[in-house]
mmCIF file of C-alpha atoms in Angstrom:
data_model
loop_
_atom_site.group_PDB
_atom_site.id
_atom_site.type_symbol
_atom_site.label_atom_id
_atom_site.label_comp_id
_atom_site.label_asym_id
_atom_site.label_seq_id
_atom_site.Cartn_x
_atom_site.Cartn_y
_atom_site.Cartn_z
ATOM 1 C CA UNK A 234 89.425 70.882 111.779
ATOM 2 C CA UNK A 235 88.577 73.960 109.608
ATOM 3 C CA UNK A 236 87.107 71.718 106.911
ATOM 4 C CA UNK A 237 84.955 69.991 109.511
ATOM 5 C CA UNK A 238 83.468 73.257 110.729
ATOM 6 C CA UNK A 239 82.966 74.388 107.187
ATOM 7 C CA UNK A 240 80.970 71.206 106.356
ATOM 8 C CA UNK A 241 79.064 71.595 109.611
ATOM 9 C CA UNK A 242 78.193 75.186 108.839
ATOM 10 C CA UNK A 243 77.145 74.284 105.274
ATOM 11 C CA UNK A 244 74.984 71.458 106.636
ATOM 12 C CA UNK A 245 73.336 73.742 109.172
ATOM 13 C CA UNK A 246 72.660 76.398 106.470
ATOM 14 C CA UNK A 247 71.192 73.709 104.191
ATOM 15 C CA UNK A 248 68.983 72.426 107.006
ATOM 16 C CA UNK A 249 67.659 75.898 107.831
ATOM 17 C CA UNK A 250 66.958 76.573 104.123
ATOM 18 C CA UNK A 251 65.169 73.238 103.818
ATOM 19 C CA UNK A 252 63.015 73.787 106.884
ATOM 20 C CA UNK A 253 62.174 77.342 105.854
ATOM 21 C CA UNK A 254 61.273 76.289 102.280
ATOM 22 C CA UNK A 255 59.110 73.382 103.278
ATOM 23 C CA UNK A 256 57.359 75.416 105.955
ATOM 24 C CA UNK A 257 56.559 78.286 103.552
ATOM 25 C CA UNK A 258 55.250 75.817 100.954
ATOM 26 C CA UNK A 259 53.128 74.139 103.548
ATOM 27 C CA UNK A 260 51.472 77.350 104.766
ATOM 28 C CA UNK A 261 50.845 78.431 101.155
ATOM 29 C CA UNK A 262 49.289 75.039 100.405
ATOM 30 C CA UNK A 263 47.011 75.316 103.458
ATOM 31 C CA UNK A 264 45.948 78.831 102.403
ATOM 32 C CA UNK A 265 45.064 77.481 98.915
ATOM 33 C CA UNK A 266 43.080 74.677 100.553
ATOM 34 C CA UNK A 267 40.630 77.038 102.293
ATOM 35 C CA UNK A 268 40.238 79.634 99.517
ATOM 36 C CA UNK A 269 38.391 79.167 96.113
ATOM 37 C CA UNK A 270 38.509 77.953 93.469
ATOM 38 C CA UNK A 271 38.329 74.320 94.740
ATOM 39 C CA UNK A 272 39.254 71.429 92.481
ATOM 40 C CA UNK A 273 38.009 68.265 94.131
ATOM 41 C CA UNK A 274 38.381 66.162 90.989
ATOM 42 C CA UNK A 275 42.145 66.759 91.071
ATOM 43 C CA UNK A 276 42.348 65.621 94.697
ATOM 44 C CA UNK A 277 40.289 62.472 93.860
ATOM 45 C CA UNK A 278 42.708 61.654 90.960
ATOM 46 C CA UNK A 279 45.645 62.022 93.397
ATOM 47 C CA UNK A 280 43.932 59.813 95.973
ATOM 48 C CA UNK A 281 43.506 57.149 93.300
ATOM 49 C CA UNK A 282 47.204 57.364 92.329
ATOM 50 C CA UNK A 283 48.422 57.489 95.941
ATOM 51 C CA UNK A 284 46.071 55.021 97.520
ATOM 52 C CA UNK A 285 44.880 52.345 95.126
ATOM 53 C CA UNK A 286 48.263 51.872 93.509
ATOM 54 C CA UNK A 287 49.914 51.574 96.916
ATOM 55 C CA UNK A 288 47.665 48.823 98.308
ATOM 56 C CA UNK A 289 49.901 46.024 97.084
ATOM 57 C CA UNK A 290 52.952 47.621 98.786
ATOM 58 C CA UNK A 291 51.054 48.007 102.032
ATOM 59 C CA UNK A 292 49.636 44.534 101.906
ATOM 60 C CA UNK A 293 52.963 42.772 101.368
ATOM 61 C CA UNK A 294 54.626 44.909 104.056
ATOM 62 C CA UNK A 295 51.902 44.245 106.676
ATOM 63 C CA UNK A 296 51.624 40.518 105.762
ATOM 64 C CA UNK A 297 55.269 39.725 106.472
ATOM 65 C CA UNK A 298 55.603 42.189 109.353
ATOM 66 C CA UNK A 299 52.715 40.579 111.220
ATOM 67 C CA UNK A 300 54.028 37.106 110.528
ATOM 68 C CA UNK A 301 57.582 37.843 111.653
ATOM 69 C CA UNK A 302 56.365 39.658 114.743
ATOM 70 C CA UNK A 303 54.206 36.654 115.716
ATOM 71 C CA UNK A 304 57.220 34.343 115.211
ATOM 72 C CA UNK A 305 59.392 36.611 117.441
ATOM 73 C CA UNK A 306 56.667 36.854 120.092
ATOM 74 C CA UNK A 307 56.205 33.066 120.077
ATOM 75 C CA UNK A 308 59.927 32.515 120.593
ATOM 76 C CA UNK A 309 60.565 35.317 123.091
ATOM 77 C CA UNK A 310 57.509 35.135 125.327
ATOM 78 C CA UNK A 311 57.666 31.371 125.537
ATOM 79 C CA UNK A 312 60.919 31.609 127.580
ATOM 80 C CA UNK A 313 59.034 33.609 130.163
ATOM 81 C CA UNK A 314 55.877 31.493 130.072
ATOM 82 C CA UNK A 315 53.956 34.469 128.691
ATOM 83 C CA UNK A 316 53.118 33.184 125.201
ATOM 84 C CA UNK A 317 49.444 33.812 125.817
ATOM 85 C CA UNK A 318 50.224 37.559 125.615
ATOM 86 C CA UNK A 319 51.623 37.335 122.122
ATOM 87 C CA UNK A 320 48.455 38.615 120.457
ATOM 88 C CA UNK A 321 48.367 41.533 122.888
ATOM 89 C CA UNK A 322 51.929 42.648 122.193
ATOM 90 C CA UNK A 323 51.565 42.180 118.444
ATOM 91 C CA UNK A 324 48.301 44.117 118.261
ATOM 92 C CA UNK A 325 49.587 47.113 120.277
ATOM 93 C CA UNK A 326 52.802 47.229 118.328
ATOM 94 C CA UNK A 327 51.046 47.137 114.955
ATOM 95 C CA UNK A 328 48.452 49.772 115.865
ATOM 96 C CA UNK A 329 50.706 52.222 117.636
ATOM 97 C CA UNK A 330 54.019 51.985 115.799
ATOM 98 C CA UNK A 331 54.674 49.392 113.147
ATOM 99 C CA UNK A 332 51.524 49.929 111.057
ATOM 100 C CA UNK A 333 51.798 53.714 110.757
ATOM 101 C CA UNK A 334 55.651 53.901 110.464
ATOM 102 C CA UNK A 335 56.214 51.004 108.008
ATOM 103 C CA UNK A 336 53.283 52.103 105.816
ATOM 104 C CA UNK A 337 54.551 55.633 105.807
ATOM 105 C CA UNK A 338 58.129 54.560 104.873
ATOM 106 C CA UNK A 339 57.088 52.139 102.088
ATOM 107 C CA UNK A 340 54.339 54.272 100.633
ATOM 108 C CA UNK A 341 56.442 57.410 101.177
ATOM 109 C CA UNK A 342 59.300 55.945 99.186
ATOM 110 C CA UNK A 343 57.055 55.084 96.281
ATOM 111 C CA UNK A 344 54.669 58.082 96.267
ATOM 112 C CA UNK A 345 57.275 60.654 97.331
ATOM 113 C CA UNK A 346 59.646 59.583 94.466
ATOM 114 C CA UNK A 347 56.730 59.762 92.019
ATOM 115 C CA UNK A 348 55.683 63.267 93.190
ATOM 116 C CA UNK A 349 59.244 64.605 92.949
ATOM 117 C CA UNK A 350 59.822 63.019 89.574
ATOM 118 C CA UNK A 351 56.531 64.532 88.191
ATOM 119 C CA UNK A 352 56.980 68.031 89.673
ATOM 120 C CA UNK A 353 60.756 67.980 88.910
ATOM 121 C CA UNK A 354 60.218 67.129 85.248
ATOM 122 C CA UNK A 355 57.675 69.947 84.996
ATOM 123 C CA UNK A 356 60.215 72.285 86.628
ATOM 124 C CA UNK A 357 63.118 71.465 84.281
ATOM 125 C CA UNK A 358 60.925 71.607 81.209
ATOM 126 C CA UNK A 359 59.562 75.002 82.296
ATOM 127 C CA UNK A 360 55.914 73.804 82.600
ATOM 128 C CA UNK A 361 55.775 75.280 86.123
ATOM 129 C CA UNK A 362 56.787 78.682 84.613
ATOM 130 C CA UNK A 363 54.051 78.151 82.036
ATOM 131 C CA UNK A 364 51.467 77.725 84.752
ATOM 132 C CA UNK A 365 52.550 80.969 86.314
ATOM 133 C CA UNK A 366 52.479 82.788 82.971
ATOM 134 C CA UNK A 367 48.810 81.700 82.606
ATOM 135 C CA UNK A 368 48.033 83.453 85.846
ATOM 136 C CA UNK A 369 47.607 80.279 87.902
ATOM 137 C CA UNK A 370 49.345 79.456 91.161
ATOM 138 C CA UNK A 371 51.548 76.312 90.945
ATOM 139 C CA UNK A 372 51.165 75.729 94.666
ATOM 140 C CA UNK A 373 47.320 75.553 94.282
ATOM 141 C CA UNK A 374 47.505 73.480 91.103
ATOM 142 C CA UNK A 375 50.185 71.049 92.061
ATOM 143 C CA UNK A 376 51.067 71.028 95.787
ATOM 144 C CA UNK A 377 47.750 71.377 97.592
ATOM 145 C CA UNK A 378 46.032 68.346 95.906
ATOM 146 C CA UNK A 379 49.018 66.083 96.526
ATOM 147 C CA UNK A 380 49.386 66.995 100.233
ATOM 148 C CA UNK A 381 45.664 66.592 100.837
ATOM 149 C CA UNK A 382 45.550 63.280 99.027
ATOM 150 C CA UNK A 383 48.470 61.906 100.996
ATOM 151 C CA UNK A 384 46.962 63.013 104.293
ATOM 152 C CA UNK A 385 43.638 61.207 103.467
ATOM 153 C CA UNK A 386 45.179 58.109 101.987
ATOM 154 C CA UNK A 387 47.835 57.224 104.579
ATOM 155 C CA UNK A 388 45.454 56.623 107.507
ATOM 156 C CA UNK A 389 43.232 54.436 105.209
ATOM 157 C CA UNK A 390 46.200 52.358 104.048
ATOM 158 C CA UNK A 391 47.488 52.177 107.663
ATOM 159 C CA UNK A 392 44.112 50.657 108.856
ATOM 160 C CA UNK A 393 44.223 48.167 106.011
ATOM 161 C CA UNK A 394 47.845 47.243 106.875
ATOM 162 C CA UNK A 395 47.007 46.793 110.566
ATOM 163 C CA UNK A 396 44.196 44.386 109.744
ATOM 164 C CA UNK A 397 46.414 42.331 107.335
ATOM 165 C CA UNK A 398 49.207 42.286 109.917
ATOM 166 C CA UNK A 399 46.900 41.085 112.695
ATOM 167 C CA UNK A 400 45.444 38.338 110.471
ATOM 168 C CA UNK A 401 48.888 37.118 109.320
ATOM 169 C CA UNK A 402 50.020 37.160 112.953
ATOM 170 C CA UNK A 403 46.961 35.097 113.873
ATOM 171 C CA UNK A 404 47.888 32.428 111.374
ATOM 172 C CA UNK A 405 51.422 32.143 112.634
ATOM 173 C CA UNK A 406 50.229 32.099 116.267
ATOM 174 C CA UNK A 407 47.858 29.265 115.401
ATOM 175 C CA UNK A 408 50.719 27.304 113.917
ATOM 176 C CA UNK A 409 53.427 28.098 116.500
ATOM 177 C CA UNK A 410 51.465 28.542 119.770
ATOM 178 C CA UNK A 411 48.505 26.297 118.939
ATOM 179 C CA UNK A 412 45.978 29.031 119.874
ATOM 180 C CA UNK A 413 42.475 29.250 118.444
ATOM 181 C CA UNK A 414 41.341 32.190 116.279
ATOM 182 C CA UNK A 415 38.664 33.000 118.866
ATOM 183 C CA UNK A 416 41.209 33.206 121.667
ATOM 184 C CA UNK A 417 43.592 35.324 119.510
ATOM 185 C CA UNK A 418 40.944 37.808 118.393
ATOM 186 C CA UNK A 419 39.576 38.087 121.979
ATOM 187 C CA UNK A 420 43.037 38.995 123.186
ATOM 188 C CA UNK A 421 43.348 41.606 120.475
ATOM 189 C CA UNK A 422 39.922 43.027 121.220
ATOM 190 C CA UNK A 423 40.614 43.227 124.975
ATOM 191 C CA UNK A 424 43.941 44.998 124.712
ATOM 192 C CA UNK A 425 43.242 47.663 122.098
ATOM 193 C CA UNK A 426 41.741 50.979 123.124
ATOM 194 C CA UNK A 427 40.404 53.930 121.105
ATOM 195 C CA UNK A 428 43.449 55.997 122.033
ATOM 196 C CA UNK A 429 45.691 53.432 120.361
ATOM 197 C CA UNK A 430 43.891 53.857 117.083
ATOM 198 C CA UNK A 431 43.762 57.667 117.367
ATOM 199 C CA UNK A 432 47.456 57.895 118.050
ATOM 200 C CA UNK A 433 48.360 55.526 115.116
ATOM 201 C CA UNK A 434 46.016 57.200 112.640
ATOM 202 C CA UNK A 435 47.070 60.649 113.740
ATOM 203 C CA UNK A 436 50.650 59.781 113.037
ATOM 204 C CA UNK A 437 49.671 58.441 109.610
ATOM 205 C CA UNK A 438 48.011 61.745 108.662
ATOM 206 C CA UNK A 439 51.150 63.695 109.661
ATOM 207 C CA UNK A 440 53.300 61.210 107.678
ATOM 208 C CA UNK A 441 51.093 61.821 104.668
ATOM 209 C CA UNK A 442 51.635 65.583 104.917
ATOM 210 C CA UNK A 443 55.397 65.019 105.180
ATOM 211 C CA UNK A 444 55.400 62.819 102.041
ATOM 212 C CA UNK A 445 53.406 65.401 100.083
ATOM 213 C CA UNK A 446 55.323 68.478 101.117
ATOM 214 C CA UNK A 447 58.851 67.012 100.891
ATOM 215 C CA UNK A 448 58.048 65.410 97.508
ATOM 216 C CA UNK A 449 56.782 68.671 96.091
ATOM 217 C CA UNK A 450 59.533 70.842 97.631
ATOM 218 C CA UNK A 451 62.315 68.665 96.070
ATOM 219 C CA UNK A 452 60.477 68.750 92.782
ATOM 220 C CA UNK A 453 60.137 72.531 92.744
ATOM 221 C CA UNK A 454 63.867 72.837 93.532
ATOM 222 C CA UNK A 455 65.067 70.413 90.811
ATOM 223 C CA UNK A 456 67.851 71.743 88.641
ATOM 224 C CA UNK A 457 70.011 70.235 85.911
ATOM 225 C CA UNK A 458 67.680 68.450 83.453
ATOM 226 C CA UNK A 459 67.040 64.715 83.652
ATOM 227 C CA UNK A 460 70.145 64.085 85.782
ATOM 228 C CA UNK A 461 68.815 66.661 88.269
ATOM 229 C CA UNK A 462 65.423 64.919 88.339
ATOM 230 C CA UNK A 463 67.087 61.621 89.291
ATOM 231 C CA UNK A 464 69.211 63.260 92.012
ATOM 232 C CA UNK A 465 66.173 65.163 93.374
ATOM 233 C CA UNK A 466 64.094 61.940 93.461
ATOM 234 C CA UNK A 467 66.777 60.086 95.464
ATOM 235 C CA UNK A 468 67.122 62.988 97.893
ATOM 236 C CA UNK A 469 63.317 63.140 98.259
ATOM 237 C CA UNK A 470 63.101 59.465 99.316
ATOM 238 C CA UNK A 471 65.924 59.832 101.847
ATOM 239 C CA UNK A 472 64.449 63.055 103.315
ATOM 240 C CA UNK A 473 60.963 61.595 103.507
ATOM 241 C CA UNK A 474 62.141 58.495 105.419
ATOM 242 C CA UNK A 475 64.389 60.463 107.785
ATOM 243 C CA UNK A 476 61.595 63.042 108.363
ATOM 244 C CA UNK A 477 59.053 60.287 109.149
ATOM 245 C CA UNK A 478 61.401 58.608 111.688
ATOM 246 C CA UNK A 479 62.229 61.934 113.384
ATOM 247 C CA UNK A 480 58.642 63.054 113.375
ATOM 248 C CA UNK A 481 57.579 59.708 114.852
ATOM 249 C CA UNK A 482 59.574 60.341 117.974
ATOM 250 C CA UNK A 483 57.939 63.721 118.667
ATOM 251 C CA UNK A 484 54.420 62.562 117.615
ATOM 252 C CA UNK A 485 54.698 59.550 119.987
ATOM 253 C CA UNK A 486 55.496 61.776 122.890
ATOM 254 C CA UNK A 487 52.775 64.308 121.954
ATOM 255 C CA UNK A 488 50.081 61.576 121.688
ATOM 256 C CA UNK A 489 51.247 59.938 124.925
ATOM 257 C CA UNK A 490 50.772 63.319 126.708
ATOM 258 C CA UNK A 491 47.385 63.914 125.098
ATOM 259 C CA UNK A 492 45.863 60.465 125.743
ATOM 260 C CA UNK A 493 47.331 59.896 129.147
ATOM 261 C CA UNK A 494 46.425 63.331 130.515
#
């Protein structure tokens, strides 16, 4: 029993330290974002790395998610004689939940691991200390561009993933439910509202911030050489995925209150 409470206390202390550290880093990154000097070319380079190189991951994820969802809708709704609503359910699910969350998880795993490995390698090889010794701020140089790039790229990738998912769902619906593309797209157009897109894209922007801040925080706290970099990268991916899933619950409730008020 004593060992259990010791582990519980250690976990609570680690959680508080983690939340405090990521919060401090986030506010310092925001302060650097609104004060000169500005370095837009660094942000553009990060957007290229985060966005263009993640398109394939987002495409494959959305392609099969839309197809599987359409298959499930065709099977499930047919039992209730409601197969004509398959496009409606698929579109709302992709725009509100599946598009933002799956894109965040997949891109977060790839990009978050890359950020932690990059910053962690700089930390263990004392390159971060070298930046400080030159009078520069590592938060401004490393963290702010990555967070801003992730917050910009995730909504764009999510829109792309939603479109791919809806199209793959349309193909499966044509084969399984014998519906026409015109009927399918009309159903999608009729059911979706602006608030659905605002909620989904708002979540994506928050997920992008989570990916950037957690990836950088784990990188800055890397210890133990190359072994430590590998450990920090693994922890970063796990923390990003868990943070996105937890944040999704609260963001869903917040956007429901905002758009249903």
